[in-house]
Short mmCIF file of C-alpha atoms and ligand atoms in Angstrom, two decimals:
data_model
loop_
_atom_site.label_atom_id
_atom_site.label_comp_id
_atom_site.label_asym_id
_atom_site.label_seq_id
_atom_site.Cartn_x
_atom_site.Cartn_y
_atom_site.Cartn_z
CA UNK E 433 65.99 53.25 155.44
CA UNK E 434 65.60 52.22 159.10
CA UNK E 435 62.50 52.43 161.24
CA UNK E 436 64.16 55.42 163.03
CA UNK E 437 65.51 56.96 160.31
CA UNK E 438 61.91 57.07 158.91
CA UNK E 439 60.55 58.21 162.03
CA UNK E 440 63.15 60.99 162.46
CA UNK E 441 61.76 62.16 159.21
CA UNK E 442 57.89 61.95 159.90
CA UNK E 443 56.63 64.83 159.82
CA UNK E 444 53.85 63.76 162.37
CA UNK E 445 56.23 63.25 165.13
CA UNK E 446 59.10 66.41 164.51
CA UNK E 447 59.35 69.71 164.37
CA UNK E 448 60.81 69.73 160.99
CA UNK E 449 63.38 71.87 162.20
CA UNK E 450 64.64 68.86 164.90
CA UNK E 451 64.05 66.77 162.19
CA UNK E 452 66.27 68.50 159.61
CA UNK E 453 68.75 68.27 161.95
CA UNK E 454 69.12 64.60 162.87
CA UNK E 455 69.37 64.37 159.68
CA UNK E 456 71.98 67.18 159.83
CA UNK E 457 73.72 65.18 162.55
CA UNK E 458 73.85 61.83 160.86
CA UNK E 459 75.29 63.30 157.57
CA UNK E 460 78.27 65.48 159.39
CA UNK E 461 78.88 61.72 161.50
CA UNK E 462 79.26 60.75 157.91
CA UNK E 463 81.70 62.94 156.69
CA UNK E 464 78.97 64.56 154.01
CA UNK E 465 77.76 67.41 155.79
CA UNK E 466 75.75 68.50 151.89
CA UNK E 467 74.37 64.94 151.90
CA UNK E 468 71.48 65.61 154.00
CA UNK E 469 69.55 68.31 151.93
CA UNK E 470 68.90 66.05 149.17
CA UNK E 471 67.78 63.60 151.81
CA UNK E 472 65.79 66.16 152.94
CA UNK E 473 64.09 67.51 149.78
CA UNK E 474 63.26 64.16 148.62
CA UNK E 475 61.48 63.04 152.04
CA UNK E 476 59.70 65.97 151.13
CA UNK E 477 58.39 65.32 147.95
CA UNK E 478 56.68 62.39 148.69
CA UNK E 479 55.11 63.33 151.78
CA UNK E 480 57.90 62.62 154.59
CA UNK E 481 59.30 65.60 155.97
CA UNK E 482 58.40 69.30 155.50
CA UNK E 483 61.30 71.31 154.57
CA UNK E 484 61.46 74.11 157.27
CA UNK E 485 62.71 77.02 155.60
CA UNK E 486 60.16 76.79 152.73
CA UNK E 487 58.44 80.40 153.25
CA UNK E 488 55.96 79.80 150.02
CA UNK E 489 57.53 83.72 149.20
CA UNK E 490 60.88 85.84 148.56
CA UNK E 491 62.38 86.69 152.17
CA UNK E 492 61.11 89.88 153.19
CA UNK E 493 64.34 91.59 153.93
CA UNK E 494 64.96 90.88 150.25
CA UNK E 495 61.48 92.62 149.24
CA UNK E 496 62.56 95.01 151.26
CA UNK E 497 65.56 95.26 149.76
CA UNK E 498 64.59 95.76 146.46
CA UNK E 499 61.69 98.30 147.41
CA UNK E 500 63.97 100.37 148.63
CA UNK E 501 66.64 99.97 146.27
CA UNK E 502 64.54 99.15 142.86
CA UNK E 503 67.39 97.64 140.99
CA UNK E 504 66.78 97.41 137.06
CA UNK E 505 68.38 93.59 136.05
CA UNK E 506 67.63 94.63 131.87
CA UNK E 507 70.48 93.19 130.70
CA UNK E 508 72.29 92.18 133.88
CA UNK E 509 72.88 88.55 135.43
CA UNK E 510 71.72 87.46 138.78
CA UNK E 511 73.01 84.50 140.57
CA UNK E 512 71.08 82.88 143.23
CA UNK E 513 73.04 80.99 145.73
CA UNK E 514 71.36 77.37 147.81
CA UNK E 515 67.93 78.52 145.90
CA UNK E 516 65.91 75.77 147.44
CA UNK E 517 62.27 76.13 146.29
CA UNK E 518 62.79 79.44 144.49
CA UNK E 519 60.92 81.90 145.65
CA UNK E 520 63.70 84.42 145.88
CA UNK E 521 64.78 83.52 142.47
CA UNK E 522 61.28 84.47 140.87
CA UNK E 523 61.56 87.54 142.46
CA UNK E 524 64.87 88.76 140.91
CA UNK E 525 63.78 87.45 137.25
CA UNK E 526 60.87 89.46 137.64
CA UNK E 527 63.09 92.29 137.92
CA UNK E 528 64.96 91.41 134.37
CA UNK E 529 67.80 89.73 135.65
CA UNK E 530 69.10 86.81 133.39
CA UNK E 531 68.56 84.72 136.82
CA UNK E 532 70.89 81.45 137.43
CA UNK E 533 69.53 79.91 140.47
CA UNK E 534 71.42 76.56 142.17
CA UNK E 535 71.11 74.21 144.48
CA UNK E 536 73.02 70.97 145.41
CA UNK E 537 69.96 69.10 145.99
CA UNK E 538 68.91 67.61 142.13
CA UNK E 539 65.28 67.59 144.34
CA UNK E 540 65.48 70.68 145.20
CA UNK E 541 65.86 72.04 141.37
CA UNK E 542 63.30 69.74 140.40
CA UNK E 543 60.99 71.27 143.31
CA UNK E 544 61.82 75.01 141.90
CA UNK E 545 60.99 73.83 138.64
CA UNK E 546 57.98 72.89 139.56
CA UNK E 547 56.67 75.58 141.66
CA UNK E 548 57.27 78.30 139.19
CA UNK E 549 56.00 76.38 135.62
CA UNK E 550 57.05 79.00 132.97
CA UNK E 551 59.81 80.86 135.06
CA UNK E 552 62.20 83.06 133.83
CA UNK E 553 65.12 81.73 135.97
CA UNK E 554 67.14 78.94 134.86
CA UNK E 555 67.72 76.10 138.01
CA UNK E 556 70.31 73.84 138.33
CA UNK E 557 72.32 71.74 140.50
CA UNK E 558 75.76 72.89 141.16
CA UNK E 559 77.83 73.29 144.46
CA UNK E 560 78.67 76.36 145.76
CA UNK E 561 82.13 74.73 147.41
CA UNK E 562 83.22 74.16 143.51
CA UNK E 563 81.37 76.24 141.57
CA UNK E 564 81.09 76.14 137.35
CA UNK E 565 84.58 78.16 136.67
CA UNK E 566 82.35 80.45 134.07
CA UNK E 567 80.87 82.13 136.79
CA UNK E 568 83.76 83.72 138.46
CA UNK E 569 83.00 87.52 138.69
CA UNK E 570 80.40 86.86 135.87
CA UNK E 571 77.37 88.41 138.09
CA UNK E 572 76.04 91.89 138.54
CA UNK E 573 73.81 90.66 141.19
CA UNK E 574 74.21 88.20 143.89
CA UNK E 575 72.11 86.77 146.57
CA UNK E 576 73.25 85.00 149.31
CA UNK E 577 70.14 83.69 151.81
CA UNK E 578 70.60 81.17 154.36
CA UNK E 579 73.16 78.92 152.80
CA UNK E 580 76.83 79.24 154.20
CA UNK E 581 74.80 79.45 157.60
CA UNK E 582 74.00 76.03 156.64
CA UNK E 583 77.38 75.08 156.61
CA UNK E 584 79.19 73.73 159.26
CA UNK E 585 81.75 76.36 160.55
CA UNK E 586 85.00 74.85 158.84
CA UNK E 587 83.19 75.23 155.53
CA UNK E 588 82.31 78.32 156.04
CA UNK E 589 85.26 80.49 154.96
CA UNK E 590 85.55 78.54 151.50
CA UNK E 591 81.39 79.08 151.19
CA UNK E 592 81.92 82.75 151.80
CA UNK E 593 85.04 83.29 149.20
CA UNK E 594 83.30 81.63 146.99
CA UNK E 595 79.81 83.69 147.00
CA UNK E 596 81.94 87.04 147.22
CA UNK E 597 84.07 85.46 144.02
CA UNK E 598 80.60 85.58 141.86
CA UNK E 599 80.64 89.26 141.93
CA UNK E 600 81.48 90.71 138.76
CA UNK E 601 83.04 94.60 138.82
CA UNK E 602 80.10 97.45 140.17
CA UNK E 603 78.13 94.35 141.04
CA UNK E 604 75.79 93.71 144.18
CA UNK E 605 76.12 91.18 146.60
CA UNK E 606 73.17 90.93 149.53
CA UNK E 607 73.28 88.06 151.93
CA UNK E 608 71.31 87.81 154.79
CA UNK E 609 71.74 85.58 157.39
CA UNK E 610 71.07 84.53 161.11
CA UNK E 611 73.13 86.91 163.47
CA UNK E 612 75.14 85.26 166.15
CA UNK E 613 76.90 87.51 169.07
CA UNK E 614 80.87 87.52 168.68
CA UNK E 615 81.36 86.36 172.36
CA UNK E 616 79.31 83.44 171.14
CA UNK E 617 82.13 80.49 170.96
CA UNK E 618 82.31 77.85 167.59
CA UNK E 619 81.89 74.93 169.93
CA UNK E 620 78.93 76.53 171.70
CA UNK E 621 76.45 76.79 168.64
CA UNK E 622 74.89 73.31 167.87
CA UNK E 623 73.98 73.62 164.24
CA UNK E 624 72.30 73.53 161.88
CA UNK E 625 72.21 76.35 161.51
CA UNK E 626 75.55 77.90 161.96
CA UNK E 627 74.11 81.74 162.44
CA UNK E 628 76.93 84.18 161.33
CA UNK E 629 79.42 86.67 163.95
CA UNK E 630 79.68 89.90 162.78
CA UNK E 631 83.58 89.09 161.59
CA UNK E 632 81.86 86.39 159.28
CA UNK E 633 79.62 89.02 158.00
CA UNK E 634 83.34 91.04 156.80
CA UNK E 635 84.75 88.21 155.43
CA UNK E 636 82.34 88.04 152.43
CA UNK E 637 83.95 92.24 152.08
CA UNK E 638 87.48 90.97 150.30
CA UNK E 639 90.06 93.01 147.87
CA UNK E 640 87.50 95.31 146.71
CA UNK E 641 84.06 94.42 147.58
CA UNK E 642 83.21 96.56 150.14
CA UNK E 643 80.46 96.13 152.66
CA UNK E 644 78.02 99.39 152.25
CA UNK E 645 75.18 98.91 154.28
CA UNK E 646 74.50 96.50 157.34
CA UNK E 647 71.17 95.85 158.93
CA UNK E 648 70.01 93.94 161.99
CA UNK E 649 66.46 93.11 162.13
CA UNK E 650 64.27 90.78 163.97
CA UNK E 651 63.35 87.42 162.14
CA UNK E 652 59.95 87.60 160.71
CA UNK E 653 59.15 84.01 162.24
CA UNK E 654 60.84 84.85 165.36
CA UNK E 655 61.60 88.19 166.73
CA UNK E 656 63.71 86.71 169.43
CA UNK E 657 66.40 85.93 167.00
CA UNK E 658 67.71 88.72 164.66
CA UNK E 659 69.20 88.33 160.78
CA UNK E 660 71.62 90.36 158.88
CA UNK E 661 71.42 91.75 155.70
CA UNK E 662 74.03 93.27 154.51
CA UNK E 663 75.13 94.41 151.04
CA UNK E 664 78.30 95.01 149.49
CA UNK E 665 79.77 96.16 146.35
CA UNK E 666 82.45 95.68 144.04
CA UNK E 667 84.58 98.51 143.12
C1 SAM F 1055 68.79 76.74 154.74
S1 SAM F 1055 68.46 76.42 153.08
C2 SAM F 1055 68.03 78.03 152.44
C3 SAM F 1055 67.34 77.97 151.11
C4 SAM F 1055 66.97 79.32 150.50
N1 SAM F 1055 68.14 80.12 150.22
C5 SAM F 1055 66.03 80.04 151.41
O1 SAM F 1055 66.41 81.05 152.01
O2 SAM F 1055 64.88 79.60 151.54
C6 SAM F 1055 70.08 76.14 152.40
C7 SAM F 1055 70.01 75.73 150.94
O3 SAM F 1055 71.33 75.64 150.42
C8 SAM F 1055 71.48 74.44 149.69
N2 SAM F 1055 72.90 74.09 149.79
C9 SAM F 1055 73.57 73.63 150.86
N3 SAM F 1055 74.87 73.46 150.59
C10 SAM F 1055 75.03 73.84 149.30
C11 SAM F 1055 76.15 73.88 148.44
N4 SAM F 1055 77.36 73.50 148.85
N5 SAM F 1055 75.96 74.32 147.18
C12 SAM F 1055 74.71 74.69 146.74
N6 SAM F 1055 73.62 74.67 147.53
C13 SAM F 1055 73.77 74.24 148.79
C14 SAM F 1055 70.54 73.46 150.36
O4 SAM F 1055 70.16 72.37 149.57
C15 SAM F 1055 69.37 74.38 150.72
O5 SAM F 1055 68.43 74.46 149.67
#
């Protein structure tokens, strides 16, 4: 590692979200734009960086979610999309689901694993650009949080096929997701993240899952900027 690659990481002298991205930056100059969340979760685990979308909970638009909805997962399958450190995972298995949460980032997994000693979800490292071909339509239950935002904008049609392709038949998916105004151009949004139009919030809503509900609401961290959830269902 260089000297400024190792200060771009200290956590002393970054925001860790400017951080993130120069590391962001460096991998897409690369031609890996994945390669830097590994990068990223291993500075972290001994002390270099601090990953900034760690909330230490489940997102509250997905308590929310569930409060309101109070979804019974005995004897249904969950799938947790980019699951970082897991918080939204142990939320689901609490709920019953047979819970598969992934990550790309082996660090990442081993982080989740960690955090939650005796979980009920199982975590491992897969990529949601080629998923395992076992779980096509295999899930009554998907949840989508942050990850094809994290994406840079050409990967983001195959990320969002391949989330909506999880759903089984009368499954749930729920993603939410920065917002981004449609008169917003590609080229003008310097990523990451990539925050999502409301045309990229249909595109997950393909052959028969249907977008039921959409919701706008002001980011917990930052009211200024608004997220999406949405949630759609399979016919
Ligand atoms: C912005 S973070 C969000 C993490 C978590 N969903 C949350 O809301 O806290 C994006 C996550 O997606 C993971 N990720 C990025 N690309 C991925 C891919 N192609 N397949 C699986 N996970 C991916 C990253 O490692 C990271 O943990």
């Amino acid at each position: 590692m260089t000297d400024q690659h190792a200060a771009d990481l200290d956590p002393a002298n970054q925001d860790p979200d400017v951080a993130s991205r120069h590391l962001a930056h460096k991998a897409l100059e690369a031609n890996d734009p994945t390669g830097w969340f590994e990068e990223l979760y291993s500075a972290a685990a001994d002390g270099r960086a601090v990953v900034p979308w760690d909330r230490g909970m489940a997102h509250p638009l997905l308590a929310d979610w569930i409060s309101t909805a109070q979804p019974d997962g005995t004897g249904k399958r969950a799938l947790i999309v980019g699951a970082g450190t897991g918080w939204d995972a142990e939320l689901i298995a609490d709920l019953g689901y047979d819970t598969i949460a992934f990550d790309i980032s082996p660090t990442a997994v081993e982080a989740a694993q960690q955090a939650h000693p005796g979980s009920k979800a199982h975590y491992q490292v897969a990529d949601l650009l080629n998923p395992p071909a076992d779980w096509h339509r295999a899930f009554d239950l998907v949840i989508e949080i942050f990850t094809v935002q994290a994406l840079p904008i050409a990967l983001q049609p195959t990320a969002t096929r391949q989330v909506a392709e999880q759903v089984r038949a009368g499954g749930t998916l729920i993603v939410i997701a920065a917002a981004r105004e449609d008169n917003v151009p590609d080229d003008a949004v310097e990523g990451p993240p990539w925050p999502l139009t409301r045309a990229a919030i249909d595109a997950f809503a393909k052959d028969d899952l249907r977008l039921i509900q959409l919701d706008q609401a002001p980011s917990p961290s930052d009211p200024t900027h608004y997220r999406w959830r949405a949630e759609y269902l399979r016919d």
